[in-house]
XYZ file of N, CA and C in Angstrom:
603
model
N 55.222 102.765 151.797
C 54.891 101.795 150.761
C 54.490 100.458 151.371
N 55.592 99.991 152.461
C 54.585 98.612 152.942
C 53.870 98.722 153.549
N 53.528 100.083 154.382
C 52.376 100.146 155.107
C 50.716 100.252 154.021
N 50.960 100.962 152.713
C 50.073 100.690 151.838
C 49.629 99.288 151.241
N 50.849 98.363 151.276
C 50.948 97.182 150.650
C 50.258 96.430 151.540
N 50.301 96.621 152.945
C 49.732 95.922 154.281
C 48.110 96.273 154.230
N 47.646 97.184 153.859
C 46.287 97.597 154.225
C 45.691 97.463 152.778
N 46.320 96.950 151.899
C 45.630 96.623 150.321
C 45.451 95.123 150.872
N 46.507 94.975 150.850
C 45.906 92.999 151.663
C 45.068 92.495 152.471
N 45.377 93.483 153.384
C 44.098 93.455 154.642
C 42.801 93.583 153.612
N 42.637 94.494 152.820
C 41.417 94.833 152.217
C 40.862 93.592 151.940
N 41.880 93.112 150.832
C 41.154 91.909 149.962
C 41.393 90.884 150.693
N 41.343 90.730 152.102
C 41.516 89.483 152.697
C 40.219 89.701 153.223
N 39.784 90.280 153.688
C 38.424 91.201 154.224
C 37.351 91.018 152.937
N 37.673 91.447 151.695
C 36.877 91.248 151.280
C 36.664 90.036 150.620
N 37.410 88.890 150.424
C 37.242 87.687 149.985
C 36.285 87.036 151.170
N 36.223 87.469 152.462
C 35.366 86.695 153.334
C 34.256 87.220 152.846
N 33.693 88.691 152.559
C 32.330 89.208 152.402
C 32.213 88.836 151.096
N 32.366 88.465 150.478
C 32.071 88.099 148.716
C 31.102 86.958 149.285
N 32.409 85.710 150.102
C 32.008 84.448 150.463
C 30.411 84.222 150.748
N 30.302 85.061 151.966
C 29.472 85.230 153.015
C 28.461 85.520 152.368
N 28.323 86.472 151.988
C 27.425 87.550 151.287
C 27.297 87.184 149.287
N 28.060 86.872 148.627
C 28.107 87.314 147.582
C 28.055 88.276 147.071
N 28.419 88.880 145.684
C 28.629 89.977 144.887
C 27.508 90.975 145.417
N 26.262 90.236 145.027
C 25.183 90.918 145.059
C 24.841 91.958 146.519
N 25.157 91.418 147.377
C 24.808 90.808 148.869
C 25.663 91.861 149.354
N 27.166 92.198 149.335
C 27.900 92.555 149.750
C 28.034 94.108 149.704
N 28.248 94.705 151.246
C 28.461 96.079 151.136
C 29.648 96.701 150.994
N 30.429 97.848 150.661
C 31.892 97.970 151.146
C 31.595 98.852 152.492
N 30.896 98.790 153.403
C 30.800 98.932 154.950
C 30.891 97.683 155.400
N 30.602 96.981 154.901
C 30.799 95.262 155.262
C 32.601 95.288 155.244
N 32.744 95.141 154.052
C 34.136 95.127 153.451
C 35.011 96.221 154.998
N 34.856 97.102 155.190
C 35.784 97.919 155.586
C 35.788 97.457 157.475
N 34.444 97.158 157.766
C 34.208 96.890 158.664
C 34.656 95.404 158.727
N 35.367 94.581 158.180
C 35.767 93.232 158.050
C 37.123 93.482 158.169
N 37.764 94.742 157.431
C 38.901 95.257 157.369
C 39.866 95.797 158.740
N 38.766 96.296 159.635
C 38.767 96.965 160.568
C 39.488 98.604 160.265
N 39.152 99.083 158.960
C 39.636 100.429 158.541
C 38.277 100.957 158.085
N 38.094 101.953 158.371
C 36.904 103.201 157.845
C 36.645 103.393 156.072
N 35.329 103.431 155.939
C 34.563 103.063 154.278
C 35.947 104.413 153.853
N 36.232 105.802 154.256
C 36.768 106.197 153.080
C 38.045 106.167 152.725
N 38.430 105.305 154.002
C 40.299 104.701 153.655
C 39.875 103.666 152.327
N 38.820 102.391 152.496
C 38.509 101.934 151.647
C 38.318 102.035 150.212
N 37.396 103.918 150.167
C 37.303 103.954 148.998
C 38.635 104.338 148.436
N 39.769 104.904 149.309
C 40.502 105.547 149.034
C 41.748 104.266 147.778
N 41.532 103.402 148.365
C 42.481 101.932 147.691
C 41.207 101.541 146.418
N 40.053 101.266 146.689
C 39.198 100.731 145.688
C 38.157 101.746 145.350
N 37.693 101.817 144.029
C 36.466 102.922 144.312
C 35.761 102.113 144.031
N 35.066 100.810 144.368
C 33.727 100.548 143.723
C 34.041 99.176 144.554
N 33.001 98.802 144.638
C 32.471 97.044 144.649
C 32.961 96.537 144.121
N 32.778 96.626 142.829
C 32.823 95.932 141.358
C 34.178 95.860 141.018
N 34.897 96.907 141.510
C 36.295 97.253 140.931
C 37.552 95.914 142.135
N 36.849 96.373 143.292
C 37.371 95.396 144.488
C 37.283 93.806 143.815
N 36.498 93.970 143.088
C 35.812 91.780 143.047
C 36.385 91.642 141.778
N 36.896 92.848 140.649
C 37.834 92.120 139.897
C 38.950 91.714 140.379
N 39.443 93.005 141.270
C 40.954 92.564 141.864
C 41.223 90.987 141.885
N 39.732 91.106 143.062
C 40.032 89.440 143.547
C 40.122 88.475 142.468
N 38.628 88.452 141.573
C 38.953 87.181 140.627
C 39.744 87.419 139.708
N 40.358 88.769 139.323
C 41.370 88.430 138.603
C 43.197 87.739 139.585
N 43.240 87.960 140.833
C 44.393 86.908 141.568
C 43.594 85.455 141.959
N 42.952 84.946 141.051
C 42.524 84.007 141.866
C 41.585 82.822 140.807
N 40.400 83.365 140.073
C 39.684 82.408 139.077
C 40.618 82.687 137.787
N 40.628 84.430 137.632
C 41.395 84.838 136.461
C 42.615 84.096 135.856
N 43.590 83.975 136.800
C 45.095 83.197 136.861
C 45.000 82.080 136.272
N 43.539 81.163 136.886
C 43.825 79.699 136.446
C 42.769 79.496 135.461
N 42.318 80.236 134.752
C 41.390 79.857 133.695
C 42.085 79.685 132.742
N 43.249 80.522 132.136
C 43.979 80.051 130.773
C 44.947 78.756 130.890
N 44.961 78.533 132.353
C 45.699 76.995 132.374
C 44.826 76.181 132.573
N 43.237 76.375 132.665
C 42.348 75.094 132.160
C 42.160 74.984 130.892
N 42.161 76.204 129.811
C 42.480 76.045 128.799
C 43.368 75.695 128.263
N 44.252 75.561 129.140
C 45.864 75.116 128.258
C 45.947 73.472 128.637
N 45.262 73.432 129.210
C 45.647 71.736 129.988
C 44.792 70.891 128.741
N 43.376 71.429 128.752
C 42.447 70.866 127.723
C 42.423 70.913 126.717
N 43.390 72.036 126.132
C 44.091 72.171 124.306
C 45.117 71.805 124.664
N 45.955 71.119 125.183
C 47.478 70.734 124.882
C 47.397 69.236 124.801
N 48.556 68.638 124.235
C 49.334 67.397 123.291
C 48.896 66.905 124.346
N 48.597 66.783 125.610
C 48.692 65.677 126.463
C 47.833 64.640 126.161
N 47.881 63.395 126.714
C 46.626 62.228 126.074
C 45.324 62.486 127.392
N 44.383 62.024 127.291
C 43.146 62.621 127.771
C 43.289 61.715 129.612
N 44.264 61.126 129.637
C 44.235 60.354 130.928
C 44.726 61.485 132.042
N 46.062 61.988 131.116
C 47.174 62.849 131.932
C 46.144 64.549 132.052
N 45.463 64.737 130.825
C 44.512 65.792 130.955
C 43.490 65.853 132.684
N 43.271 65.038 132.862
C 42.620 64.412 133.865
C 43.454 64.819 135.107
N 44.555 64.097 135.109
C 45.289 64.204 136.439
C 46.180 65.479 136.407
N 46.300 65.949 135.360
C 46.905 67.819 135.836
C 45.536 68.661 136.169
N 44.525 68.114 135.601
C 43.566 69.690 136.160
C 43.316 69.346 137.332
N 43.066 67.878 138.111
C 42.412 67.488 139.532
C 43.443 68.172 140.373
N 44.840 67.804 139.945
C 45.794 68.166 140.690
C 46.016 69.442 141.107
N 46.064 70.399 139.787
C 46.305 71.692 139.758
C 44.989 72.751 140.917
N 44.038 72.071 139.991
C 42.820 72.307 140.824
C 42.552 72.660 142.060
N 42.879 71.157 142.653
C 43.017 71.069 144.197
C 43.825 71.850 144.713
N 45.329 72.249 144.572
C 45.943 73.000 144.820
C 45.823 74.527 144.674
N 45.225 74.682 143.858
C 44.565 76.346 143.976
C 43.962 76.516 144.884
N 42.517 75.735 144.735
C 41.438 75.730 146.244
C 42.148 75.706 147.541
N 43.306 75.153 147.224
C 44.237 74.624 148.784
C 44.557 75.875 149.080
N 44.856 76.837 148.256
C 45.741 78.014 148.509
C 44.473 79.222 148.922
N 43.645 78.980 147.756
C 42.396 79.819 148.011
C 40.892 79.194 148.540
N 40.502 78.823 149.557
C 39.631 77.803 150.143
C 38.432 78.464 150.271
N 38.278 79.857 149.836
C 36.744 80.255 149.573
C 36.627 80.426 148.185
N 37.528 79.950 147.362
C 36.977 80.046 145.689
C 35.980 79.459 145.542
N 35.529 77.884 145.879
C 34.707 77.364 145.371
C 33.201 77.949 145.663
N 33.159 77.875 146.901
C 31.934 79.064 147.212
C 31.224 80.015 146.697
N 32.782 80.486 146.577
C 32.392 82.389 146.255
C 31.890 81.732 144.212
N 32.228 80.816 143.951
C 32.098 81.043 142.443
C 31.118 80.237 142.120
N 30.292 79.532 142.998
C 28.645 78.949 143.192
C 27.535 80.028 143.242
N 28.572 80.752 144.490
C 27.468 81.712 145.176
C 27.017 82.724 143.922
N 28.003 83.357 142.786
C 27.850 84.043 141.869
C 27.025 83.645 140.738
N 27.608 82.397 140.711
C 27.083 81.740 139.349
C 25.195 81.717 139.226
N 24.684 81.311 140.620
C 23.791 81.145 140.818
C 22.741 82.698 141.010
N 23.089 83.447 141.641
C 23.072 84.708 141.784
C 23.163 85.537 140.176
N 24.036 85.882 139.907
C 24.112 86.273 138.411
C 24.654 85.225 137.306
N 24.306 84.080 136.740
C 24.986 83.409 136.120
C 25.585 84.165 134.794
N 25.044 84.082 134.163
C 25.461 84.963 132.697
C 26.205 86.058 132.533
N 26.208 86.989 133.717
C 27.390 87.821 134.040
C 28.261 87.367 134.024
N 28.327 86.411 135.545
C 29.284 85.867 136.108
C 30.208 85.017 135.308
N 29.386 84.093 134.360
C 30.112 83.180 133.293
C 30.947 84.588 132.614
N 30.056 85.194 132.025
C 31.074 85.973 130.925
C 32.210 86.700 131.551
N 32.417 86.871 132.883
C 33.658 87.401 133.439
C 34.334 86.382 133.677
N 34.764 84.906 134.314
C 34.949 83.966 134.245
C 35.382 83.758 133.215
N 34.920 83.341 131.865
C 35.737 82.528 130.989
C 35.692 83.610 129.648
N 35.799 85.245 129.959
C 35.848 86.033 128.939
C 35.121 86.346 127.762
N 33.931 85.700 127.874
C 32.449 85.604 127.142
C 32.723 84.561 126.204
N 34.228 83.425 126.515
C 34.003 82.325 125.440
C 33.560 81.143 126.563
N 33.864 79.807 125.699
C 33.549 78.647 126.328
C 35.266 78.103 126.801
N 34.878 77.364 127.649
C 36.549 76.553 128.118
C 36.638 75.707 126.323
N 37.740 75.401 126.404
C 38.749 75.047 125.818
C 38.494 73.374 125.457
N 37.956 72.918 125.810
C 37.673 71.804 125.868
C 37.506 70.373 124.718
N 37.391 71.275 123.397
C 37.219 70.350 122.244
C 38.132 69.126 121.767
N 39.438 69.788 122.350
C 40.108 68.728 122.091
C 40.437 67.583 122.779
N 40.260 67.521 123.792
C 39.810 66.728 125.576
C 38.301 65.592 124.935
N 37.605 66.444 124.327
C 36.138 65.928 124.062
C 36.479 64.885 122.770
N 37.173 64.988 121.825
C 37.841 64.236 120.856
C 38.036 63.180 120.939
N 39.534 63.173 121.955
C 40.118 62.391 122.553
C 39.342 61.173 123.226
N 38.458 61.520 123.565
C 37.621 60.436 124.846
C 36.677 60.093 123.963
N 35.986 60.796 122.922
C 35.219 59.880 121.557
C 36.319 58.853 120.864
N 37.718 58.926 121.061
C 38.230 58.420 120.369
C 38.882 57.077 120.995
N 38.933 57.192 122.326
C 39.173 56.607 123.264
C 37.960 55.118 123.160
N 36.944 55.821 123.054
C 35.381 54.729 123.320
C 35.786 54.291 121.816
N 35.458 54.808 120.511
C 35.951 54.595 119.385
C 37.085 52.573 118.793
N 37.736 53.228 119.845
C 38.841 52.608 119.356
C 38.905 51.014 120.621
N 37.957 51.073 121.847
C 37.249 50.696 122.755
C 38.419 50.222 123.574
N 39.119 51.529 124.236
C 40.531 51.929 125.331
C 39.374 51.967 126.425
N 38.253 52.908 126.037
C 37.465 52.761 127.683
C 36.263 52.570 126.919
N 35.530 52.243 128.477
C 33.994 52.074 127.839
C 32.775 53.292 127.658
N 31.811 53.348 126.659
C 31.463 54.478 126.311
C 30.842 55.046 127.913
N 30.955 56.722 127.768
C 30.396 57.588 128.266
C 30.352 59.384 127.773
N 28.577 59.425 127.989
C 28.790 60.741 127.195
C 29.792 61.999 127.968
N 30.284 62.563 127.410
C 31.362 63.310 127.728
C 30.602 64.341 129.458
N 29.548 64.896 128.739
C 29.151 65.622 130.153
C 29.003 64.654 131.302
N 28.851 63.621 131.622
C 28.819 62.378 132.722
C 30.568 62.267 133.116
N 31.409 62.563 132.255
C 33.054 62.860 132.431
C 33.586 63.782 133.259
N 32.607 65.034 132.502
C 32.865 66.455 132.985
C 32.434 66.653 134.172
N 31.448 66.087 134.823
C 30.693 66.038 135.796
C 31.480 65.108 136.721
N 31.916 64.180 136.671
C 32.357 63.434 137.736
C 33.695 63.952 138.030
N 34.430 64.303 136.925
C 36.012 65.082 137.491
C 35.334 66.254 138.282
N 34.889 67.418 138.034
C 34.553 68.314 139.161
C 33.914 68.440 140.108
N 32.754 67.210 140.023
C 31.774 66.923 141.629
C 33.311 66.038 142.845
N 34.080 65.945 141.769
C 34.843 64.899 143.088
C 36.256 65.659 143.279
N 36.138 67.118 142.465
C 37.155 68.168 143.094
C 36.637 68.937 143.473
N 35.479 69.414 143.368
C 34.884 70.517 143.866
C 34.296 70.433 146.107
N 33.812 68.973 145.484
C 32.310 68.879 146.409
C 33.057 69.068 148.094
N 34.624 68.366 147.952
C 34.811 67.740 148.947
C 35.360 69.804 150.128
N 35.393 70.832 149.004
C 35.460 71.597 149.637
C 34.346 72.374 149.862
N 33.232 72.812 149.483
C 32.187 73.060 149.556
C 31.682 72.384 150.763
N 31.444 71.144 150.975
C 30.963 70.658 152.013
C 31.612 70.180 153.278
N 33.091 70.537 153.221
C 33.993 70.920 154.560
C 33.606 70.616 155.569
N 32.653 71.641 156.005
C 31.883 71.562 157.318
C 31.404 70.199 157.821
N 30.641 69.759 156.920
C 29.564 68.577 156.894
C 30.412 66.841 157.356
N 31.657 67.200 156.116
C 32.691 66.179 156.104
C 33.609 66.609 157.583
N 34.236 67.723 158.026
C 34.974 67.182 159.340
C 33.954 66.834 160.142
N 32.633 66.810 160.517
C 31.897 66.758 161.301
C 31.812 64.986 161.794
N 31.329 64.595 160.220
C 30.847 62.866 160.106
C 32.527 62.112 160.283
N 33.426 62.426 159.243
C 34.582 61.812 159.828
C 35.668 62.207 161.277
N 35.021 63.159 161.341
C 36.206 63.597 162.830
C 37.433 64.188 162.537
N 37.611 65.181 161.835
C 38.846 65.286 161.202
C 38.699 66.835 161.331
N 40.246 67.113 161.445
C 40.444 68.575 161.998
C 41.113 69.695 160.694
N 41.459 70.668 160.595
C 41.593 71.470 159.309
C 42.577 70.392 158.832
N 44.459 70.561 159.311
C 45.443 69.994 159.714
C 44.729 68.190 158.399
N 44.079 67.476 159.163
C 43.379 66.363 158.673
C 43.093 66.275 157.323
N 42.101 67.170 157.065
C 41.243 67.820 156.315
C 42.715 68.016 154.519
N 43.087 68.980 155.333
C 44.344 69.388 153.924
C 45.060 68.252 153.232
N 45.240 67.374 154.862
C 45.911 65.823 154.095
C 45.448 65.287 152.946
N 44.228 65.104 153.495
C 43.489 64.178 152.804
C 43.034 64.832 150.822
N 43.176 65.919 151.519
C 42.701 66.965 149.719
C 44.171 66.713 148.702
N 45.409 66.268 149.397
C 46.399 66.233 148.804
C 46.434 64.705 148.425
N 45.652 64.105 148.887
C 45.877 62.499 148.885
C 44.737 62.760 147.570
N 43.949 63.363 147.539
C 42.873 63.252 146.536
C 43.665 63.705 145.133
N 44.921 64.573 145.246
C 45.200 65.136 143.976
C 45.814 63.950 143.122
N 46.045 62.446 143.787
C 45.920 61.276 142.920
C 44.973 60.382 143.124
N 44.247 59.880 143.906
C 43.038 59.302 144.294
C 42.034 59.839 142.988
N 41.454 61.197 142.850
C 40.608 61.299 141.895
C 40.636 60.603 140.777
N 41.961 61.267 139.539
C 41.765 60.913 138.896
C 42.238 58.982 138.208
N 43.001 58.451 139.320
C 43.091 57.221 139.529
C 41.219 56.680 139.613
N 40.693 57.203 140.201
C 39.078 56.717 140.485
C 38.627 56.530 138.927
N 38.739 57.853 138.798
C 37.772 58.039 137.354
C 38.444 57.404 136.196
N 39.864 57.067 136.342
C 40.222 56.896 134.884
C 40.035 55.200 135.183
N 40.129 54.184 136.175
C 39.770 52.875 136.510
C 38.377 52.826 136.357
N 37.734 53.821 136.329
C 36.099 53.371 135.991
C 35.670 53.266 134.731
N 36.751 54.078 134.260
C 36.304 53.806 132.074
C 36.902 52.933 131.618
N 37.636 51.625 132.260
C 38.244 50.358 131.642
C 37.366 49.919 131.343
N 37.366 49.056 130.468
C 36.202 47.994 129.688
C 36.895 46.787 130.536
């Protein structure tokens, strides 16, 4: 049994790099097995399909945290604290899983409309009541106006970007993985401190 439990992990550790690398589309399970360092029909023997392998994954991994972006963005919280649990939470997933962001560009772009409808279950995020809040916010003139997608956009270009472009960033600042993690944890209050000081009037 743990020797099965050991070579299911190996799999999907193997295959979260070839998703990365390659994407959905892109990706072979000779890739996969050969990443694995175990033979295609031990492979098929744990997964039978491509397709079946890449739910596994996004369901331990995008799957998990999609109903708590929905829950963060429909719940009582006021739209400031909405802010600083998803940056937070966010970051800390990516921290745990550091080819999500990638792998869920690389798809989107590649198959979007699939990809969305597996992702968020063929609905939309959760978001209406988040969107309310911040009309009500400008409304009542707590912050200064901005249309909501210019919101949406700046909370995830400034959780997303800084892992996506990894490479680029230890390069220009000098900073080593070790470095690197610090600083993503320093961001899980830095962000939304940024963004919510920029909508003061």
């Amino acid at each position: 049994m743990d020797t099965e439990k050991s070579t299911e992990q190996k799999i999907l550790e193997a295959a979260k790099k070839v998703f990365v690398a390659k994407g959905m589309a892109g990706a072979r399970m000779q890739d996969i097995a050969d990443e694995a360092g175990i033979n295609k029909a031990l492979l098929h023997y744990y997964f039978r399909s491509k397709e079946k392998l890449f739910e596994v994954i996004f369901t331990e991994t995008v799957g998990r945290f999609i109903p708590r972006v929905n829950e963060i963005f429909s719940s009582d919280m006021i739209w400031s604290e909405k802010i600083e649990t998803f940056a937070s939470e966010y970051i800390d997933k990516v921290l745990e899983n550091p080819f999500l962001p990638l792998f869920v560009m690389n798809e989107m772009h590649k198959q979007p409309e699939e990809f969305l409808k597996k992702m968020w279950g063929g609905e939309k995020p959760q978001i209406e009541t988040f969107l309310r809040q911040v009309k009500k916010a400008v409304e009542d003139k707590e912050i200064r106006p901005i249309h909501p997608a210019h919101l949406i956009m700046n909370v995830m270009s400034l959780c997303i970007f800084p892992f996506i472009g990894k490479p680029m960033l230890q390069m220009i600042a000098s900073i080593n993985d070790q470095q690197f993690f610090q600083l993503m944890e320093e961001r899980k209050v830095m962000v939304p401190q940024f963004i919510i000081q920029s909508l003061k009037l």
